[in-house]
PDB file of C-alpha atoms in Angstrom:
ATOM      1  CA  UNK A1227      -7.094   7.383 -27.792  1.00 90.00           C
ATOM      2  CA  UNK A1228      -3.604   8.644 -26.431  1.00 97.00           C
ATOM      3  CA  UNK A1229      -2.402  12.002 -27.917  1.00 98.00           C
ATOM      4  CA  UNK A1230       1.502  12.644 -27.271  1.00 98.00           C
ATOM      5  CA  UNK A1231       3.347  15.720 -28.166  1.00 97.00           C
ATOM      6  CA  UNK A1232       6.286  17.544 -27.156  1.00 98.00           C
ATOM      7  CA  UNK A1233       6.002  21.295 -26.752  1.00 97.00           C
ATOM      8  CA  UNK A1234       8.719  23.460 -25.688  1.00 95.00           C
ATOM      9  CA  UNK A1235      10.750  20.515 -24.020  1.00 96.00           C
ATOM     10  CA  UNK A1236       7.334  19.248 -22.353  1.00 98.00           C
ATOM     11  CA  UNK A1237       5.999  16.254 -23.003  1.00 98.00           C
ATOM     12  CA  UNK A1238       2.259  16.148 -23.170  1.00 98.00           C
ATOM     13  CA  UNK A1239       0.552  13.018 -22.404  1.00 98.00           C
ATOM     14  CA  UNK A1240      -3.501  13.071 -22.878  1.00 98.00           C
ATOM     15  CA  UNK A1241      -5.859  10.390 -22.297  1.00 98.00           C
ATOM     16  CA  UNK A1242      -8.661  11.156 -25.337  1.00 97.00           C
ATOM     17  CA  UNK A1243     -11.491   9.253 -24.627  1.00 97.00           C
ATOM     18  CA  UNK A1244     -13.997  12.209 -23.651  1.00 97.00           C
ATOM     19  CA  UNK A1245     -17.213  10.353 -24.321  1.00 96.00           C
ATOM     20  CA  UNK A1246     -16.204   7.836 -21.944  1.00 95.00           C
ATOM     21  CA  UNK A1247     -14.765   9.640 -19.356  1.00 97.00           C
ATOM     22  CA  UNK A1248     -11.465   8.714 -20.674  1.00 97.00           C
ATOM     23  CA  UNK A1249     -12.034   5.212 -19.388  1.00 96.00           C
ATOM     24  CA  UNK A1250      -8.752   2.607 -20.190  1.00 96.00           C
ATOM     25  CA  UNK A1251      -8.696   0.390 -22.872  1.00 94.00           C
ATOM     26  CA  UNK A1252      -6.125  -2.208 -23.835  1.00 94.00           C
ATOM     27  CA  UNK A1253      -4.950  -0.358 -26.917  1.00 95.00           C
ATOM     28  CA  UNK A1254      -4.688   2.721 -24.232  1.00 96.00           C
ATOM     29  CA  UNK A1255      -2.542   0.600 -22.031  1.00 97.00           C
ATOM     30  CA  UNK A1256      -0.057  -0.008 -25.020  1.00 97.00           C
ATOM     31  CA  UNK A1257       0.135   3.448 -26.214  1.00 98.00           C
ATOM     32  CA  UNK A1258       0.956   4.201 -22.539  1.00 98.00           C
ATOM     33  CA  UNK A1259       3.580   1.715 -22.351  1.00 98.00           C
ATOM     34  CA  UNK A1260       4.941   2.676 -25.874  1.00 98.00           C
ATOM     35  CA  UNK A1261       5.211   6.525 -24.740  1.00 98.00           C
ATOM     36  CA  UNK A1262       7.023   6.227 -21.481  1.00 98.00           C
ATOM     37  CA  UNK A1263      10.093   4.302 -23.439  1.00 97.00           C
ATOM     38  CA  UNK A1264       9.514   6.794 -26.091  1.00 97.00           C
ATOM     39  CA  UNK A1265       9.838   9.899 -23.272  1.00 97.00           C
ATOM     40  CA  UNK A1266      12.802   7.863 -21.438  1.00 96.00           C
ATOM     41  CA  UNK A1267      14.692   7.969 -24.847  1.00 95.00           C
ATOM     42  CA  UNK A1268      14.127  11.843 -25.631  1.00 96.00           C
ATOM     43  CA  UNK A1269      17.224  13.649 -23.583  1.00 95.00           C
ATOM     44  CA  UNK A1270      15.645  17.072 -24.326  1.00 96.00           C
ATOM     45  CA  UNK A1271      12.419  16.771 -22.740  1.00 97.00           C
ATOM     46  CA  UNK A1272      12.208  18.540 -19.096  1.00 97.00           C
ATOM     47  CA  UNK A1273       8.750  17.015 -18.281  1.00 98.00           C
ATOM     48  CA  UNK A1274       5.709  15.363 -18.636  1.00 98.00           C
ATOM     49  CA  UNK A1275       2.354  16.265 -18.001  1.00 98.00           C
ATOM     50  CA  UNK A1276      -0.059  13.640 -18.534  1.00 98.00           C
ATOM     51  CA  UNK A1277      -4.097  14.618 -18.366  1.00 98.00           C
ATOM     52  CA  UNK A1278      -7.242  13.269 -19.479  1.00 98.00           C
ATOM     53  CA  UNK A1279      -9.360  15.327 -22.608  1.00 98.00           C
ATOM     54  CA  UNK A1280     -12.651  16.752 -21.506  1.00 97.00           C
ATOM     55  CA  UNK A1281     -14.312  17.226 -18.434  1.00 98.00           C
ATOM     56  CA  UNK A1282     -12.680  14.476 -16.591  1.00 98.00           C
ATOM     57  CA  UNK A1283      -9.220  12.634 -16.159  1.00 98.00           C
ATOM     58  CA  UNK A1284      -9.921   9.432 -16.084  1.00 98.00           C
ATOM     59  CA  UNK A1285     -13.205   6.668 -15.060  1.00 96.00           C
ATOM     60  CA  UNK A1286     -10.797   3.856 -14.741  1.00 95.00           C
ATOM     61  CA  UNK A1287     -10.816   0.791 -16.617  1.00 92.00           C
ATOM     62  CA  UNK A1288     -13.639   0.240 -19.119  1.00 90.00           C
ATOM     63  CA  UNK A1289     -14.732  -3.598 -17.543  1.00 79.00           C
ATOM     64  CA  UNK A1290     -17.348  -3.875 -19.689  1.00 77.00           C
ATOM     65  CA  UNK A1291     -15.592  -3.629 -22.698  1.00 79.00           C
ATOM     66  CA  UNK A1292     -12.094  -5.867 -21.715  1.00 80.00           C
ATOM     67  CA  UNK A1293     -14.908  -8.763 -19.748  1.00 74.00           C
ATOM     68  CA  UNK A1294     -16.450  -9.376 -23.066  1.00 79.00           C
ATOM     69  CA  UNK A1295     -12.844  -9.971 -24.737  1.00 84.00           C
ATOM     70  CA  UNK A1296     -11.141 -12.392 -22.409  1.00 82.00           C
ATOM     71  CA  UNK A1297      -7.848 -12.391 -24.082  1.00 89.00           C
ATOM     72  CA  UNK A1298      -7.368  -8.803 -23.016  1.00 90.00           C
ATOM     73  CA  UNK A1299      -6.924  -9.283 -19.805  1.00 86.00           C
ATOM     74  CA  UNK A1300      -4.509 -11.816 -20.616  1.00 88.00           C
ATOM     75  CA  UNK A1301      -2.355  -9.261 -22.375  1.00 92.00           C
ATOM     76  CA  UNK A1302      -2.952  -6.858 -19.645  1.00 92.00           C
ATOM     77  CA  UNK A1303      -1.792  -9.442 -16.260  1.00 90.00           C
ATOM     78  CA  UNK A1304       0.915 -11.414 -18.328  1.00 91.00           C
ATOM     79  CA  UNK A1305       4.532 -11.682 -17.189  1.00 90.00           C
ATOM     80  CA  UNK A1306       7.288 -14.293 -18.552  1.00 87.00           C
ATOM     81  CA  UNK A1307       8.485 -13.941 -14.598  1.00 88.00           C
ATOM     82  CA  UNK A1308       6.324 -13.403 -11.649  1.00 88.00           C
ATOM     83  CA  UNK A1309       8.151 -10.398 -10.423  1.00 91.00           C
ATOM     84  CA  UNK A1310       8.292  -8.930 -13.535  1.00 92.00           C
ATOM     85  CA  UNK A1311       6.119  -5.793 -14.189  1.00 94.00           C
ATOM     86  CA  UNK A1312       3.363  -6.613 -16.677  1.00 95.00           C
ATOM     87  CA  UNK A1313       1.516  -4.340 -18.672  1.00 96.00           C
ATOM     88  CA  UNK A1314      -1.075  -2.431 -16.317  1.00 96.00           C
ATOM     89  CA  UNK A1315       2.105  -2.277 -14.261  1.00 96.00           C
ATOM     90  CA  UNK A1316       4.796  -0.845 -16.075  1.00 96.00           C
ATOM     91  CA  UNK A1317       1.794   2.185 -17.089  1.00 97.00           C
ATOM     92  CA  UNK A1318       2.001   3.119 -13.164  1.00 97.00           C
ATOM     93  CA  UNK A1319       5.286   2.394 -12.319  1.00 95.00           C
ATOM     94  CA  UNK A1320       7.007   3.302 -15.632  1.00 96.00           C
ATOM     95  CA  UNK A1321       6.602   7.128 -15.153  1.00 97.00           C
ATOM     96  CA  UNK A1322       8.532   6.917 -11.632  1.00 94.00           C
ATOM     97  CA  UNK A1323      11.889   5.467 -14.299  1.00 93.00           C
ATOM     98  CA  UNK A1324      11.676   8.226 -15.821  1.00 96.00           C
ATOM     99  CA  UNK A1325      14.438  11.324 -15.358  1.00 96.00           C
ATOM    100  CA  UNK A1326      12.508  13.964 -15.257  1.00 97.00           C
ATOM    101  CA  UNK A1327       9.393  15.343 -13.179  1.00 98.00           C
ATOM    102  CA  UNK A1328       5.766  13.796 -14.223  1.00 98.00           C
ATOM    103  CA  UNK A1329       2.747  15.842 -13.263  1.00 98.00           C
ATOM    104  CA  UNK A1330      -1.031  14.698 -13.203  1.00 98.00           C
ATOM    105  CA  UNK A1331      -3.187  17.346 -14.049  1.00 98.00           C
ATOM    106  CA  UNK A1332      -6.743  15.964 -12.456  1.00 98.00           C
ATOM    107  CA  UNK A1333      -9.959  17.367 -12.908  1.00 98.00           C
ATOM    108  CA  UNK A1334     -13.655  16.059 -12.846  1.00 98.00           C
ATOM    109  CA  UNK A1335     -13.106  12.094 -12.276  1.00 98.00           C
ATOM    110  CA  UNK A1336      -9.987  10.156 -11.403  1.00 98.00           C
ATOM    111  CA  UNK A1337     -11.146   6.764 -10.444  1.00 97.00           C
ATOM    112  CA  UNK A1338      -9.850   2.987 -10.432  1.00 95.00           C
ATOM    113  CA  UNK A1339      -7.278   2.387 -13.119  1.00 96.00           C
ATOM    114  CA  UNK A1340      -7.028   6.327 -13.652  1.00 97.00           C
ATOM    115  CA  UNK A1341      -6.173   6.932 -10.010  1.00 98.00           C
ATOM    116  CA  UNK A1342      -3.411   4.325 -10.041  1.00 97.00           C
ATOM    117  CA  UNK A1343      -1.769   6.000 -13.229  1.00 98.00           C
ATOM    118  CA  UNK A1344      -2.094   9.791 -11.179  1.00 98.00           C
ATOM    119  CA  UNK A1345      -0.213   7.967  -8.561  1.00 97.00           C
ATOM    120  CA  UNK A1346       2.470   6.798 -10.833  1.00 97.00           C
ATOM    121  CA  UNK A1347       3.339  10.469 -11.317  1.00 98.00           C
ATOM    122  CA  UNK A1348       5.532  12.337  -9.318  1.00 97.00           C
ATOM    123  CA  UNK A1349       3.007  15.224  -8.522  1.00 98.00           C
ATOM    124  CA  UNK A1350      -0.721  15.324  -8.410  1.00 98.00           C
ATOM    125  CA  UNK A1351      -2.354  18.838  -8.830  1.00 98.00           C
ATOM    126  CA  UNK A1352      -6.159  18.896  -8.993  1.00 98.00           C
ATOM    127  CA  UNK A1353      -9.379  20.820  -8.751  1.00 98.00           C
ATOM    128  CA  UNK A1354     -11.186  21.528  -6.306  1.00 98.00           C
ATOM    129  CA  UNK A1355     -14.443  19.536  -7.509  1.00 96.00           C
ATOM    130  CA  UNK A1356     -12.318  16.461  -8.610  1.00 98.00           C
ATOM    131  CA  UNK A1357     -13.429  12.727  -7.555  1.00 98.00           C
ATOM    132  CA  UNK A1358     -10.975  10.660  -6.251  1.00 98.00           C
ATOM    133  CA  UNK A1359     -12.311   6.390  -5.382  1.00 97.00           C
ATOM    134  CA  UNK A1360      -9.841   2.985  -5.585  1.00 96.00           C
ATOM    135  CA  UNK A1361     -12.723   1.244  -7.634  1.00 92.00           C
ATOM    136  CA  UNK A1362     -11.460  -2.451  -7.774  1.00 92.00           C
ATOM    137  CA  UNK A1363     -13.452  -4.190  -4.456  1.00 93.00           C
ATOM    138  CA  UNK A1364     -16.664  -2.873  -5.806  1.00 90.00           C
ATOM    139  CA  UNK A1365     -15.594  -5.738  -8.707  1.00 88.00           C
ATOM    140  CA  UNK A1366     -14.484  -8.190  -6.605  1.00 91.00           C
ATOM    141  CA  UNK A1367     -10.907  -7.278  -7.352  1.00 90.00           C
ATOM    142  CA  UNK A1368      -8.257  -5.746  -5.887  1.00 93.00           C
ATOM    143  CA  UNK A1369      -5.908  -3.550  -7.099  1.00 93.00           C
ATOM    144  CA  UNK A1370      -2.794  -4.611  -9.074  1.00 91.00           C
ATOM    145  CA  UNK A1371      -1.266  -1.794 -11.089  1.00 95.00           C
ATOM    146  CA  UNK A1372       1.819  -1.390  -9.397  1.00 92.00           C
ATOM    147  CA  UNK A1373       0.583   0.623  -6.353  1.00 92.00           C
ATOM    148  CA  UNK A1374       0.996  -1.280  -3.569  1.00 92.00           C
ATOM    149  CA  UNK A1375       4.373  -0.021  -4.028  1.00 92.00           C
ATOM    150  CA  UNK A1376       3.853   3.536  -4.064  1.00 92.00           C
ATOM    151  CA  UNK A1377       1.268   3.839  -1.586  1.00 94.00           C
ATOM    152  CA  UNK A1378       2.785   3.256   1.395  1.00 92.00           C
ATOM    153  CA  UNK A1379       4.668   6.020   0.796  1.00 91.00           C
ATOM    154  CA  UNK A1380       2.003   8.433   0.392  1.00 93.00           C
ATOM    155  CA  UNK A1381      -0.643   6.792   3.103  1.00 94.00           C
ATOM    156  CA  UNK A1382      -1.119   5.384   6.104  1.00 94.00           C
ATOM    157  CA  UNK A1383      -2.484   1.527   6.225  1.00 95.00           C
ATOM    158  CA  UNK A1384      -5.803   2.421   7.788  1.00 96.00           C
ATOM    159  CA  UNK A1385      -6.147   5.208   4.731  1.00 95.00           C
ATOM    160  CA  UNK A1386      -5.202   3.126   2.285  1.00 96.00           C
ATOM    161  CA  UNK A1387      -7.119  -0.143   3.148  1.00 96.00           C
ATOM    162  CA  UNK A1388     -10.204   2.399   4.018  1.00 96.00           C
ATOM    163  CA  UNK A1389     -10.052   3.489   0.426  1.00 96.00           C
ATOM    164  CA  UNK A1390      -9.283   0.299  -1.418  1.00 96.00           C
ATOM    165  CA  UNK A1391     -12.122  -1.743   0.818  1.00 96.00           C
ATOM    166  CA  UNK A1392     -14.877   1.003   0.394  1.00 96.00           C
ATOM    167  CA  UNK A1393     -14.097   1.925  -3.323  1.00 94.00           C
ATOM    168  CA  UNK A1394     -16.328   5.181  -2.372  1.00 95.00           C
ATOM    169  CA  UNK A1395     -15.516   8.116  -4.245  1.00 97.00           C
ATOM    170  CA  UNK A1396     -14.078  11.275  -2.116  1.00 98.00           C
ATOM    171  CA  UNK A1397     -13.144  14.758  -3.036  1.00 98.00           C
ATOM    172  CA  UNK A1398     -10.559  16.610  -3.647  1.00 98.00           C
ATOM    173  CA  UNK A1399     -10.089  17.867  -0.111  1.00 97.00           C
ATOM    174  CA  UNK A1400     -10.257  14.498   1.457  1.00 97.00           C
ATOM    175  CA  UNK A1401      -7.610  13.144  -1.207  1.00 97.00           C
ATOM    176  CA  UNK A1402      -5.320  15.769  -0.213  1.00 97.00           C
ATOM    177  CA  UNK A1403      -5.517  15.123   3.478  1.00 96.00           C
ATOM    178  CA  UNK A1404      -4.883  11.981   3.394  1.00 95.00           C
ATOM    179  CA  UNK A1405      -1.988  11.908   1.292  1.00 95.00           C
ATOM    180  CA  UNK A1406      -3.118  11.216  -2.642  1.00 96.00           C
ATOM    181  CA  UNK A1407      -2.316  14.995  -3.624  1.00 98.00           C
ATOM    182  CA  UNK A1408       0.514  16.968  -3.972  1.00 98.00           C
ATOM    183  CA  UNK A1409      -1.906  20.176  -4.430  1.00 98.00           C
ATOM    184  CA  UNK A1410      -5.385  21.420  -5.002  1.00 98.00           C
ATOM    185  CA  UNK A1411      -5.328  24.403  -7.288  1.00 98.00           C
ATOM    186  CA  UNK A1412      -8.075  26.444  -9.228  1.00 98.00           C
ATOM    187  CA  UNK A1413      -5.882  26.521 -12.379  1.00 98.00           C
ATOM    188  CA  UNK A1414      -4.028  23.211 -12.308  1.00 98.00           C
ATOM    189  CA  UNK A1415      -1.913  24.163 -15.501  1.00 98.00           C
ATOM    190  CA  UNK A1416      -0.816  27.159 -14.075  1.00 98.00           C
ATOM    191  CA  UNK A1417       0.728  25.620 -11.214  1.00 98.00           C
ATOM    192  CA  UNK A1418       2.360  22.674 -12.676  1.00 98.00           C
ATOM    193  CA  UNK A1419       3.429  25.367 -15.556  1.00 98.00           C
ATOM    194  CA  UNK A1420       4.858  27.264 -12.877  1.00 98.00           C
ATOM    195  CA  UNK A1421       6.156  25.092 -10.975  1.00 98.00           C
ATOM    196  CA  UNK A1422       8.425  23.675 -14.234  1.00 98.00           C
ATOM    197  CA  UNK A1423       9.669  27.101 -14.800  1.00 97.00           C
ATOM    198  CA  UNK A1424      11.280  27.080 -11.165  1.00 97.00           C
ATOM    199  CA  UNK A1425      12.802  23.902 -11.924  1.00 96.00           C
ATOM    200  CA  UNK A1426      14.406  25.051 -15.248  1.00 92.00           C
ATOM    201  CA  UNK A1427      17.071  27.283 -13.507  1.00 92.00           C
ATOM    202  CA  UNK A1428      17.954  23.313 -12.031  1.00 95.00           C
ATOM    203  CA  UNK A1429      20.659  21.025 -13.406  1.00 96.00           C
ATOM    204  CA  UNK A1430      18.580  18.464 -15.375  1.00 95.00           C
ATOM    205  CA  UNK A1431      20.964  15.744 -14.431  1.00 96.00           C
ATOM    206  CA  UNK A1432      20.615  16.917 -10.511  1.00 97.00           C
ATOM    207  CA  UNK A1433      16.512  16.247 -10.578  1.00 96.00           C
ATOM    208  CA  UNK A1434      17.510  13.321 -12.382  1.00 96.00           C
ATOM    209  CA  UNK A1435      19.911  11.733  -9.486  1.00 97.00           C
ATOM    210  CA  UNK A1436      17.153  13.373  -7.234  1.00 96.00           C
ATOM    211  CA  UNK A1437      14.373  11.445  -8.268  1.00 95.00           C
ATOM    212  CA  UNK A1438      16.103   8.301  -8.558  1.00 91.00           C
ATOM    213  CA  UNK A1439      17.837   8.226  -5.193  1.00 92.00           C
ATOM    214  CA  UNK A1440      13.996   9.253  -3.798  1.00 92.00           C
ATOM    215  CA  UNK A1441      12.221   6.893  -5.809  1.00 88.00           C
ATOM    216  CA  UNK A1442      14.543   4.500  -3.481  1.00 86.00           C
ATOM    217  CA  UNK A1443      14.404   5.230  -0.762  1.00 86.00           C
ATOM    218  CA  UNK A1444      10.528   5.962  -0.775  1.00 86.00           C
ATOM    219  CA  UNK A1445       9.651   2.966  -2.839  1.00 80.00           C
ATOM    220  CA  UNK A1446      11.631   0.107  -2.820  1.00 73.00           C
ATOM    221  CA  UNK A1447      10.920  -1.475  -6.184  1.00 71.00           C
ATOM    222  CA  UNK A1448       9.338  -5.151  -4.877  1.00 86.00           C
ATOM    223  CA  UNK A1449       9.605  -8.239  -7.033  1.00 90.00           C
ATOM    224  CA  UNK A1450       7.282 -10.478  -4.344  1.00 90.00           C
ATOM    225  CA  UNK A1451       4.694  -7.580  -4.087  1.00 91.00           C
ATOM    226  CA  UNK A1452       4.332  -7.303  -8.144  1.00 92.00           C
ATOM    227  CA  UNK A1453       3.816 -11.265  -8.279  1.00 92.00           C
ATOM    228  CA  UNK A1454       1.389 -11.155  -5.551  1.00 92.00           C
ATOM    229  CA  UNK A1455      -0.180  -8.224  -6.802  1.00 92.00           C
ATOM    230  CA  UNK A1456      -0.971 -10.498 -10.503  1.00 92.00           C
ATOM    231  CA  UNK A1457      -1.562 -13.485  -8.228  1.00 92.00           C
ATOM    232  CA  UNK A1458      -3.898 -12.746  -6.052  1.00 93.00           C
ATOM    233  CA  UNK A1459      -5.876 -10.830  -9.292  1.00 91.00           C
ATOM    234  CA  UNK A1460      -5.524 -13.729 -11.261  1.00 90.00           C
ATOM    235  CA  UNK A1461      -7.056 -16.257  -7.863  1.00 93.00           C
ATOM    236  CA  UNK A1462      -9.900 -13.045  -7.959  1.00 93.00           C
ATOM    237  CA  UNK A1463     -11.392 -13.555 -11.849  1.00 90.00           C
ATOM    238  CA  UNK A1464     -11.716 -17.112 -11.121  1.00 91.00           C
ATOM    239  CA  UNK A1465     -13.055 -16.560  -7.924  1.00 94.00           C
ATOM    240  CA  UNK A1466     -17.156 -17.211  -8.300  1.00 93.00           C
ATOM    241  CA  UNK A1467     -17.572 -14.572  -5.790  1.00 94.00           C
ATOM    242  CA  UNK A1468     -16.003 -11.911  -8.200  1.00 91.00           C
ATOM    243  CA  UNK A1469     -18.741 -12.999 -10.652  1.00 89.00           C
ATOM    244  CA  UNK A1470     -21.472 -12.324  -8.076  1.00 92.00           C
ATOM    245  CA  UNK A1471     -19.223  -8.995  -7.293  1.00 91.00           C
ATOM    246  CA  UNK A1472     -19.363  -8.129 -10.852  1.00 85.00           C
ATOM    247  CA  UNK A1473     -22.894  -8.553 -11.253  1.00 86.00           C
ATOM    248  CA  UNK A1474     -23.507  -6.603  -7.826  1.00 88.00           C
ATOM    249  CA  UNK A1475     -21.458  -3.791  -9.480  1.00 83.00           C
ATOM    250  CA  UNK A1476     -23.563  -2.970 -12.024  1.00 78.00           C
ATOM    251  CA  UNK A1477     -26.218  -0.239 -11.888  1.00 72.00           C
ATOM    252  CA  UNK A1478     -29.608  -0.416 -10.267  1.00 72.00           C
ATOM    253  CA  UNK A1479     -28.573  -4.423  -9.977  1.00 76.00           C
ATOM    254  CA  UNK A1480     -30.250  -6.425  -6.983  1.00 84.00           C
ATOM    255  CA  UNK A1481     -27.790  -7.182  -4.659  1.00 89.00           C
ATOM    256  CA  UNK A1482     -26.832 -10.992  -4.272  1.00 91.00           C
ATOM    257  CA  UNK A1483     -25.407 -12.577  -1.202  1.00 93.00           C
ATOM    258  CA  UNK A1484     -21.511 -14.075  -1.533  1.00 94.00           C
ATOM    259  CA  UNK A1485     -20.528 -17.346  -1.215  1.00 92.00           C
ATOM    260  CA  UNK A1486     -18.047 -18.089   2.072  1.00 93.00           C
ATOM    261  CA  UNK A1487     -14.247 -16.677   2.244  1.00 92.00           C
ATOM    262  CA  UNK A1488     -11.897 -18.613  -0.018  1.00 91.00           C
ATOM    263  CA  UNK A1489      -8.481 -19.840   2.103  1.00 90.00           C
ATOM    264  CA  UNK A1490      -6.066 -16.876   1.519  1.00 89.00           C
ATOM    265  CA  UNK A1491      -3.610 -18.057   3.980  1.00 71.00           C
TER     266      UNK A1491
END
């Protein structure tokens, strides 16, 4: 469900789940996780370009499929420490520890979980008629891949809590604007293509030091925000609301009212 190959000192990352819009499974998670320590290992590769096979980049998480196998998300939320980086985590963040430029290449849908992995990469280049939606409210959830780190260093507050409290899709234009793309490009490829041929006549080691000392200044790593991040997820799926959220979710569903706020101070 994950190809990987290295071309050329590029690393190609591609989420192969066509039929389903590339949506995330566990096993997609792990070959994730496996690849970035695989990359982080490999001193001759220059960069990675991750994308999604088909027409689209990435639905998000498949619910349907990890809800009916509870021990999933088990293995996706657990951490021996709570500021640890769990799984779901560490496939966001992990691309940010590596040394060398990462590049989404987004086209058609890039929603929920899929987003959150774009974000992990350095630069986001898309097409002009790509989707763009945080999808975790519309479950009752919230989002807890690693990027409430990130964010605030691409968006303001208002954008970002517009986009994770709405979970409506927007396109490519409005991503841009407000801060989730690097560029919108008729030929995505091209330009990231391009744009690592500029950066080949660069010390590898300097863009290494570069995107470290950046990664720093622009986004703190956060022990407290990682546990809260798999706390208040894990308060969420035992939350009866999310159930009523869930069921709300679905397709051509009647809508039913929620219970009252839970204390979440």
């Amino acid at each position: 469900m994950i190809n990987f190959n290295v071309h050329q000192h590029i690393a190609y990352v591609t989420l192969s789940r066509p039929d389903k819009q590339n949506a995330l499974t566990l096993m997609m998670f792990q070959s994730l996780d496996n690849i970035i320590k695989e990359i982080r290992k490999n001193r001759q590769i220059r960069a990675v370009i991750i994308q999604g096979a088909g027409d689209h980049f990435c639905a998000g998480l498949d619910v349907q499929s990890v809800m009916k196998h509870p021990m999933q998300i088990v293995k996706l939320l657990f951490k021996y420490l709570p500021g640890n980086q769990n799984l779901v985590q560490r496939v966001v963040l992990g691309w940010r520890t590596l040394p060398v430029p990462v590049y989404a290449e987004i086209k058609g849908n890039c929603l929920g979980g899929g987003l959150h992995i774009a974000l992990g990469a350095d630069f986001r280049i898309a097409l002009p008629n790509s989707q763009f939606a945080i999808m975790e409210s519309r479950w009752g959830l919230c989002p807890d891949m690693g990027t409430s780190i990130v964010v605030p260093g691409y968006l303001r507050q208002d954008q970002a809590l517009k986009l994770a409290f709405e979970a409506q899709r927007v396109d490519a234009k409005a991503a841009f604007q407000a801060g989730l793309l690097t560029a919108i490009d008729d030929d995505p490829s091209t330009f990231i293509m391009q744009h690592i041929d500029s950066l080949s006549h660069h010390s590898p080691d300097a863009l290494a030091a570069i995107k470290l000392l950046y990664n720093q200044a622009f986004h703190a790593p956060s022990r407290t925000l990682l546990w809260r991040e798999t706390w208040y997820q894990l308060r969420l799926l035992a939350s009866k609301n999310t159930r009523i959220a869930m069921k709300n979710g679905a397709k051509d569903s009647e809508f039913k009212a929620y219970n009252n706020r839970a204390k979440w101070q």
